[in-house]
Amino acid sequence: MSTAYKEGKKSVIKIFFEGLKIYALNIHKFLLYMAFPVLGQVIGLFLIFGMTYWFTQNYQDLAIKYPALKEMSSMLITSIVLVIPGLLIFVKAFWDYLVAYGALNSMTDGYLNTGRVYDFRAHNNVVLKKTFSFIAIWFVIGIFSIIAIIPVFWIFAFIFFVYFILVFQVFTFENGLSPIGYFKRSFELIKGKFARTCLLMGILGLFTYYLLPAGLSVIFDYLNLTNLLSKSFEAWAFTLPLEPVEQFGITPAIVGENIVKQLVFFLGIGFTLPLRSICWTLWYNNFAEPVEKPKKIRKKTIKGKRLPENFKIEKRGIDPEIIRRARLEDDEY
């Protein structure tokens, strides 16, 4: 079956504002969906480092009270046991964050078909039923990321990143492709639209990686959270061996301030992942809707009526079960 792709009817600006509208109208649901994937990673890391800090600070007293802790093996086992809860929370939240890269595309498609954002589990299953391919995609992205660290490959890495920007949309909506096939199809869709795709990337990057985190930072300052958290992280940083790097201006106070900045930045980009996914799904739809070339078929009749000689086959459709659930109230599923 031969398929031609549209050049795209919507401009970059229209795509961005349409995506922003969908995100704003359903922000309460998107924030709820992203709450554990984002905050779970933060809580997990806090538990890991917090329990390690507590154990280190109280080790002498604990060793006196529990002599068995003086043994190296007992100390190591205790340390591992203390970090396991935080590690489990972090790993689960991190996995859910990765799954969101596909599930949010399905949510967007569901919204465009039904006008609602609903049934998070059903949209997660769109990804989970192709878990092997999904993990393979992230494995390939990991390899590209490692290569991209090398300065000489920065330009090439950026070019490939642009061409592969729709890989998760292709993964979500198109079946029958290999993990490498998802990257190839993304390349085909972006080919000839590189500049426009870069423009959309730039707008989304400015809005979700700079403006919104900056606004969130102002809120943290207003609520005095920045100072409070900085002092807490500074106290933790005093336990680190920073003496060799203090000559470069790296002090516990600087470490504490920068951890807070990174925390605010992570929260900003984490909770705006839905906006980016929405816009890239709209961008995908702008080009990937197939237009079937006219195809002649044998003359047949159904109940005395002749079939049309030209027809169109839809490339994909939302899961009927998801549409059915969309008609239910939020508390009915």
GROMACS .gro file of C-alpha atoms in nm:
model
  333
    1MET     CA    1   0.000   0.000   0.000
    2SER     CA    2   0.154   0.326  -0.109
    3THR     CA    3   0.126   0.621   0.124
    4ALA     CA    4   0.209   0.986   0.064
    5TYR     CA    5   0.265   1.236   0.344
    6LYS     CA    6   0.130   1.588   0.367
    7GLU     CA    7   0.356   1.888   0.380
    8GLY     CA    8   0.172   2.012   0.687
    9LYS     CA    9  -0.114   2.260   0.701
   10LYS     CA   10  -0.041   2.413   1.042
   11SER     CA   11   0.237   2.658   1.115
   12VAL     CA   12   0.485   2.616   1.399
   13ILE     CA   13   0.323   2.901   1.595
   14LYS     CA   14  -0.025   2.750   1.553
   15ILE     CA   15   0.101   2.411   1.668
   16PHE     CA   16   0.261   2.564   1.978
   17PHE     CA   17  -0.045   2.762   2.085
   18GLU     CA   18  -0.279   2.472   2.013
   19GLY     CA   19  -0.059   2.251   2.230
   20LEU     CA   20  -0.044   2.518   2.501
   21LYS     CA   21  -0.423   2.541   2.496
   22ILE     CA   22  -0.466   2.165   2.539
   23TYR     CA   23  -0.210   2.165   2.821
   24ALA     CA   24  -0.369   2.463   3.000
   25LEU     CA   25  -0.724   2.329   2.977
   26ASN     CA   26  -0.620   1.995   3.125
   27ILE     CA   27  -0.330   2.106   3.343
   28HIS     CA   28  -0.481   1.959   3.660
   29LYS     CA   29  -0.490   1.614   3.503
   30PHE     CA   30  -0.144   1.640   3.352
   31LEU     CA   31   0.001   1.758   3.684
   32LEU     CA   32  -0.168   1.466   3.857
   33TYR     CA   33  -0.032   1.222   3.600
   34MET     CA   34   0.323   1.356   3.629
   35ALA     CA   35   0.318   1.391   4.009
   36PHE     CA   36   0.471   1.054   4.095
   37PRO     CA   37   0.711   1.031   3.797
   38VAL     CA   38   0.857   1.372   3.887
   39LEU     CA   39   0.821   1.397   4.265
   40GLY     CA   40   0.892   1.027   4.311
   41GLN     CA   41   1.241   1.073   4.167
   42VAL     CA   42   1.302   1.368   4.400
   43ILE     CA   43   1.169   1.183   4.705
   44GLY     CA   44   1.368   0.873   4.614
   45LEU     CA   45   1.693   1.068   4.590
   46PHE     CA   46   1.618   1.254   4.914
   47LEU     CA   47   1.563   0.922   5.091
   48ILE     CA   48   1.881   0.769   4.948
   49PHE     CA   49   2.109   1.059   5.041
   50GLY     CA   50   1.914   1.148   5.354
   51MET     CA   51   1.938   0.799   5.505
   52THR     CA   52   2.305   0.777   5.405
   53TYR     CA   53   2.368   1.114   5.572
   54TRP     CA   54   2.180   1.012   5.887
   55PHE     CA   55   2.368   0.682   5.912
   56THR     CA   56   2.705   0.851   5.861
   57GLN     CA   57   2.633   1.117   6.122
   58ASN     CA   58   2.509   0.869   6.382
   59TYR     CA   59   2.736   0.576   6.307
   60GLN     CA   60   2.954   0.613   6.618
   61ASP     CA   61   2.655   0.617   6.854
   62LEU     CA   62   2.488   0.330   6.668
   63ALA     CA   63   2.807   0.123   6.678
   64ILE     CA   64   2.824   0.166   7.057
   65LYS     CA   65   2.461   0.068   7.097
   66TYR     CA   66   2.482  -0.214   6.841
   67PRO     CA   67   2.836  -0.361   6.846
   68ALA     CA   68   2.762  -0.578   6.542
   69LEU     CA   69   2.776  -0.262   6.327
   70LYS     CA   70   3.150  -0.243   6.390
   71GLU     CA   71   3.189  -0.532   6.148
   72MET     CA   72   3.245  -0.414   5.790
   73SER     CA   73   2.994  -0.662   5.648
   74SER     CA   74   2.724  -0.553   5.895
   75MET     CA   75   2.788  -0.187   5.820
   76LEU     CA   76   2.759  -0.245   5.444
   77ILE     CA   77   2.442  -0.451   5.478
   78THR     CA   78   2.285  -0.185   5.699
   79SER     CA   79   2.378   0.087   5.450
   80ILE     CA   80   2.222  -0.110   5.163
   81VAL     CA   81   1.904  -0.180   5.359
   82LEU     CA   82   1.866   0.189   5.443
   83VAL     CA   83   1.888   0.303   5.079
   84ILE     CA   84   1.667   0.029   4.928
   85PRO     CA   85   1.332   0.207   4.994
   86GLY     CA   86   1.453   0.528   4.831
   87LEU     CA   87   1.610   0.336   4.545
   88LEU     CA   88   1.288   0.145   4.472
   89ILE     CA   89   1.084   0.466   4.472
   90PHE     CA   90   1.335   0.636   4.244
   91VAL     CA   91   1.353   0.348   3.995
   92LYS     CA   92   0.972   0.316   3.975
   93ALA     CA   93   0.927   0.691   3.930
   94PHE     CA   94   1.204   0.706   3.669
   95TRP     CA   95   1.045   0.421   3.472
   96ASP     CA   96   0.704   0.590   3.488
   97TYR     CA   97   0.866   0.910   3.361
   98LEU     CA   98   1.007   0.722   3.062
   99VAL     CA   99   0.669   0.558   2.993
  100ALA     CA  100   0.512   0.905   2.992
  101TYR     CA  101   0.704   0.982   2.672
  102GLY     CA  102   0.472   0.743   2.491
  103ALA     CA  103   0.158   0.755   2.705
  104LEU     CA  104   0.124   1.134   2.675
  105ASN     CA  105   0.113   1.101   2.297
  106SER     CA  106  -0.175   0.857   2.332
  107MET     CA  107  -0.349   1.097   2.573
  108THR     CA  108  -0.317   1.375   2.320
  109ASP     CA  109  -0.464   1.156   2.048
  110GLY     CA  110  -0.745   1.062   2.286
  111TYR     CA  111  -0.815   1.428   2.358
  112LEU     CA  112  -0.824   1.513   1.988
  113ASN     CA  113  -1.075   1.232   1.931
  114THR     CA  114  -1.293   1.269   2.240
  115GLY     CA  115  -1.218   1.610   2.392
  116ARG     CA  116  -1.108   1.454   2.721
  117VAL     CA  117  -0.792   1.348   2.903
  118TYR     CA  118  -0.874   1.029   3.088
  119ASP     CA  119  -0.780   0.673   3.188
  120PHE     CA  120  -0.406   0.701   3.253
  121ARG     CA  121  -0.367   0.325   3.286
  122ALA     CA  122  -0.506   0.258   2.939
  123HIS     CA  123  -0.264   0.505   2.784
  124ASN     CA  124   0.028   0.356   2.978
  125ASN     CA  125  -0.067   0.016   2.837
  126VAL     CA  126  -0.023   0.153   2.486
  127VAL     CA  127   0.347   0.171   2.573
  128LEU     CA  128   0.373  -0.134   2.798
  129LYS     CA  129   0.236  -0.373   2.537
  130LYS     CA  130   0.548  -0.293   2.330
  131THR     CA  131   0.791  -0.287   2.622
  132PHE     CA  132   1.080  -0.454   2.439
  133SER     CA  133   1.075  -0.204   2.152
  134PHE     CA  134   1.035   0.083   2.400
  135ILE     CA  135   1.341  -0.024   2.599
  136ALA     CA  136   1.533  -0.072   2.273
  137ILE     CA  137   1.451   0.285   2.170
  138TRP     CA  138   1.588   0.421   2.497
  139PHE     CA  139   1.895   0.200   2.458
  140VAL     CA  140   1.965   0.355   2.116
  141ILE     CA  141   1.904   0.704   2.258
  142GLY     CA  142   2.148   0.623   2.538
  143ILE     CA  143   2.417   0.529   2.285
  144PHE     CA  144   2.356   0.852   2.092
  145SER     CA  145   2.374   1.051   2.416
  146ILE     CA  146   2.708   0.895   2.511
  147ILE     CA  147   2.850   0.976   2.168
  148ALA     CA  148   2.706   1.330   2.188
  149ILE     CA  149   2.917   1.399   2.498
  150ILE     CA  150   3.226   1.410   2.275
  151PRO     CA  151   3.260   1.774   2.156
  152VAL     CA  152   3.358   1.681   1.800
  153PHE     CA  153   3.019   1.512   1.755
  154TRP     CA  154   2.803   1.793   1.896
  155ILE     CA  155   2.687   1.926   1.558
  156PHE     CA  156   2.611   1.579   1.424
  157ALA     CA  157   2.432   1.490   1.748
  158PHE     CA  158   2.210   1.797   1.720
  159ILE     CA  159   2.120   1.715   1.360
  160PHE     CA  160   2.031   1.356   1.448
  161PHE     CA  161   1.835   1.475   1.751
  162VAL     CA  162   1.618   1.696   1.529
  163TYR     CA  163   1.554   1.420   1.276
  164PHE     CA  164   1.467   1.168   1.549
  165ILE     CA  165   1.249   1.404   1.754
  166LEU     CA  166   0.927   1.220   1.655
  167VAL     CA  167   1.051   0.870   1.740
  168PHE     CA  168   0.813   0.836   2.038
  169GLN     CA  169   0.516   0.954   1.833
  170VAL     CA  170   0.599   0.699   1.565
  171PHE     CA  171   0.638   0.433   1.835
  172THR     CA  172   0.300   0.519   1.987
  173PHE     CA  173   0.095   0.538   1.669
  174GLU     CA  174   0.260   0.305   1.417
  175ASN     CA  175   0.291  -0.070   1.448
  176GLY     CA  176   0.495  -0.331   1.267
  177LEU     CA  177   0.825  -0.142   1.283
  178SER     CA  178   1.153  -0.249   1.439
  179PRO     CA  179   1.321  -0.025   1.700
  180ILE     CA  180   1.550   0.110   1.428
  181GLY     CA  181   1.247   0.145   1.202
  182TYR     CA  182   1.095   0.398   1.442
  183PHE     CA  183   1.402   0.617   1.400
  184LYS     CA  184   1.393   0.578   1.022
  185ARG     CA  185   1.028   0.678   1.006
  186SER     CA  186   1.094   0.985   1.222
  187PHE     CA  187   1.373   1.078   0.982
  188GLU     CA  188   1.134   1.043   0.687
  189LEU     CA  189   0.873   1.265   0.852
  190ILE     CA  190   1.119   1.542   0.943
  191LYS     CA  191   1.302   1.532   0.609
  192GLY     CA  192   1.235   1.860   0.431
  193LYS     CA  193   1.100   2.022   0.750
  194PHE     CA  194   1.428   2.052   0.942
  195ALA     CA  195   1.419   2.431   0.985
  196ARG     CA  196   1.056   2.438   1.101
  197THR     CA  197   1.122   2.154   1.342
  198CYS     CA  198   1.420   2.344   1.484
  199LEU     CA  199   1.197   2.648   1.529
  200LEU     CA  200   0.940   2.447   1.724
  201MET     CA  201   1.221   2.295   1.932
  202GLY     CA  202   1.352   2.642   2.006
  203ILE     CA  203   1.012   2.774   2.115
  204LEU     CA  204   0.944   2.473   2.337
  205GLY     CA  205   1.296   2.487   2.477
  206LEU     CA  206   1.271   2.855   2.563
  207PHE     CA  207   0.927   2.816   2.718
  208THR     CA  208   0.972   2.491   2.915
  209TYR     CA  209   1.346   2.491   2.986
  210TYR     CA  210   1.393   2.859   3.069
  211LEU     CA  211   1.079   3.072   3.120
  212LEU     CA  212   0.872   2.831   3.328
  213PRO     CA  213   1.164   2.713   3.550
  214ALA     CA  214   1.255   3.080   3.600
  215GLY     CA  215   0.898   3.154   3.706
  216LEU     CA  216   0.901   2.855   3.941
  217SER     CA  217   1.227   2.985   4.089
  218VAL     CA  218   1.057   3.317   4.167
  219ILE     CA  219   0.779   3.130   4.348
  220PHE     CA  220   1.037   2.936   4.552
  221ASP     CA  221   1.207   3.262   4.647
  222TYR     CA  222   0.878   3.425   4.743
  223LEU     CA  223   0.786   3.131   4.967
  224ASN     CA  224   1.138   3.132   5.117
  225LEU     CA  225   1.181   2.771   5.003
  226THR     CA  226   1.507   2.851   4.823
  227ASN     CA  227   1.683   2.971   5.138
  228LEU     CA  228   1.539   2.691   5.352
  229LEU     CA  229   1.641   2.415   5.113
  230SER     CA  230   1.982   2.572   5.043
  231LYS     CA  231   2.066   2.566   5.415
  232SER     CA  232   1.963   2.200   5.438
  233PHE     CA  233   2.175   2.099   5.140
  234GLU     CA  234   2.463   2.310   5.269
  235ALA     CA  235   2.462   2.114   5.596
  236TRP     CA  236   2.476   1.791   5.394
  237ALA     CA  237   2.757   1.927   5.175
  238PHE     CA  238   2.974   1.981   5.483
  239THR     CA  239   3.007   1.602   5.504
  240LEU     CA  240   3.160   1.590   5.155
  241PRO     CA  241   3.540   1.603   5.096
  242LEU     CA  242   3.534   1.946   4.931
  243GLU     CA  243   3.873   2.068   5.058
  244PRO     CA  244   4.060   1.989   4.731
  245VAL     CA  245   3.812   2.192   4.521
  246GLU     CA  246   3.746   2.483   4.756
  247GLN     CA  247   4.028   2.672   4.585
  248PHE     CA  248   3.803   2.682   4.278
  249GLY     CA  249   3.523   2.845   4.472
  250ILE     CA  250   3.326   2.526   4.535
  251THR     CA  251   3.202   2.556   4.892
  252PRO     CA  252   2.918   2.387   5.083
  253ALA     CA  253   2.708   2.703   5.040
  254ILE     CA  254   2.762   2.699   4.661
  255VAL     CA  255   2.678   2.328   4.649
  256GLY     CA  256   2.356   2.388   4.844
  257GLU     CA  257   2.248   2.675   4.618
  258ASN     CA  258   2.316   2.482   4.299
  259ILE     CA  259   2.127   2.175   4.419
  260VAL     CA  260   1.821   2.394   4.475
  261LYS     CA  261   1.860   2.546   4.128
  262GLN     CA  262   1.881   2.200   3.972
  263LEU     CA  263   1.579   2.088   4.174
  264VAL     CA  264   1.369   2.380   4.050
  265PHE     CA  265   1.491   2.321   3.695
  266PHE     CA  266   1.400   1.952   3.712
  267LEU     CA  267   1.052   2.024   3.850
  268GLY     CA  268   0.996   2.281   3.576
  269ILE     CA  269   1.091   2.057   3.285
  270GLY     CA  270   0.936   1.749   3.445
  271PHE     CA  271   0.588   1.890   3.485
  272THR     CA  272   0.598   2.045   3.136
  273LEU     CA  273   0.678   1.716   2.962
  274PRO     CA  274   0.305   1.690   2.870
  275LEU     CA  275   0.325   2.023   2.685
  276ARG     CA  276   0.623   1.907   2.480
  277SER     CA  277   0.460   1.572   2.405
  278ILE     CA  278   0.136   1.741   2.301
  279CYS     CA  279   0.314   1.975   2.061
  280TRP     CA  280   0.523   1.698   1.907
  281THR     CA  281   0.212   1.481   1.864
  282LEU     CA  282   0.040   1.769   1.685
  283TRP     CA  283   0.355   1.813   1.475
  284TYR     CA  284   0.346   1.441   1.392
  285ASN     CA  285  -0.022   1.464   1.295
  286ASN     CA  286   0.062   1.764   1.078
  287PHE     CA  287   0.265   1.539   0.847
  288ALA     CA  288   0.188   1.175   0.919
  289GLU     CA  289  -0.178   1.155   0.832
  290PRO     CA  290  -0.166   0.930   0.527
  291VAL     CA  291  -0.327   1.029   0.202
  292GLU     CA  292  -0.385   0.711   0.005
  293LYS     CA  293  -0.310   0.729  -0.361
  294PRO     CA  294  -0.608   0.638  -0.582
  295LYS     CA  295  -0.630   0.265  -0.614
  296LYS     CA  296  -0.853   0.073  -0.845
  297ILE     CA  297  -1.037  -0.227  -0.713
  298ARG     CA  298  -1.245  -0.492  -0.873
  299LYS     CA  299  -1.600  -0.394  -0.945
  300LYS     CA  300  -1.818  -0.539  -0.671
  301THR     CA  301  -2.158  -0.457  -0.536
  302ILE     CA  302  -2.306  -0.462  -0.192
  303LYS     CA  303  -2.684  -0.484  -0.185
  304GLY     CA  304  -2.700  -0.370  -0.544
  305LYS     CA  305  -2.467  -0.069  -0.491
  306ARG     CA  306  -2.136  -0.039  -0.672
  307LEU     CA  307  -1.828   0.018  -0.455
  308PRO     CA  308  -1.630   0.339  -0.520
  309GLU     CA  309  -1.316   0.298  -0.726
  310ASN     CA  310  -1.112   0.528  -0.502
  311PHE     CA  311  -1.097   0.484  -0.129
  312LYS     CA  312  -0.897   0.591   0.173
  313ILE     CA  313  -0.775   0.364   0.451
  314GLU     CA  314  -0.706   0.526   0.784
  315LYS     CA  315  -0.352   0.471   0.900
  316ARG     CA  316  -0.436   0.440   1.264
  317GLY     CA  317  -0.719   0.488   1.506
  318ILE     CA  318  -0.752   0.531   1.879
  319ASP     CA  319  -0.830   0.217   2.077
  320PRO     CA  320  -1.212   0.175   2.083
  321GLU     CA  321  -1.191   0.081   2.452
  322ILE     CA  322  -1.032   0.417   2.529
  323ILE     CA  323  -1.310   0.596   2.343
  324ARG     CA  324  -1.571   0.395   2.534
  325ARG     CA  325  -1.419   0.495   2.866
  326ALA     CA  326  -1.412   0.858   2.757
  327ARG     CA  327  -1.790   0.858   2.766
  328LEU     CA  328  -1.787   0.760   3.132
  329GLU     CA  329  -1.755   0.995   3.424
  330ASP     CA  330  -1.413   1.021   3.588
  331ASP     CA  331  -1.519   0.803   3.881
  332GLU     CA  332  -1.671   0.528   3.666
  333TYR     CA  333  -1.341   0.360   3.570
   0.00000   0.00000   0.00000
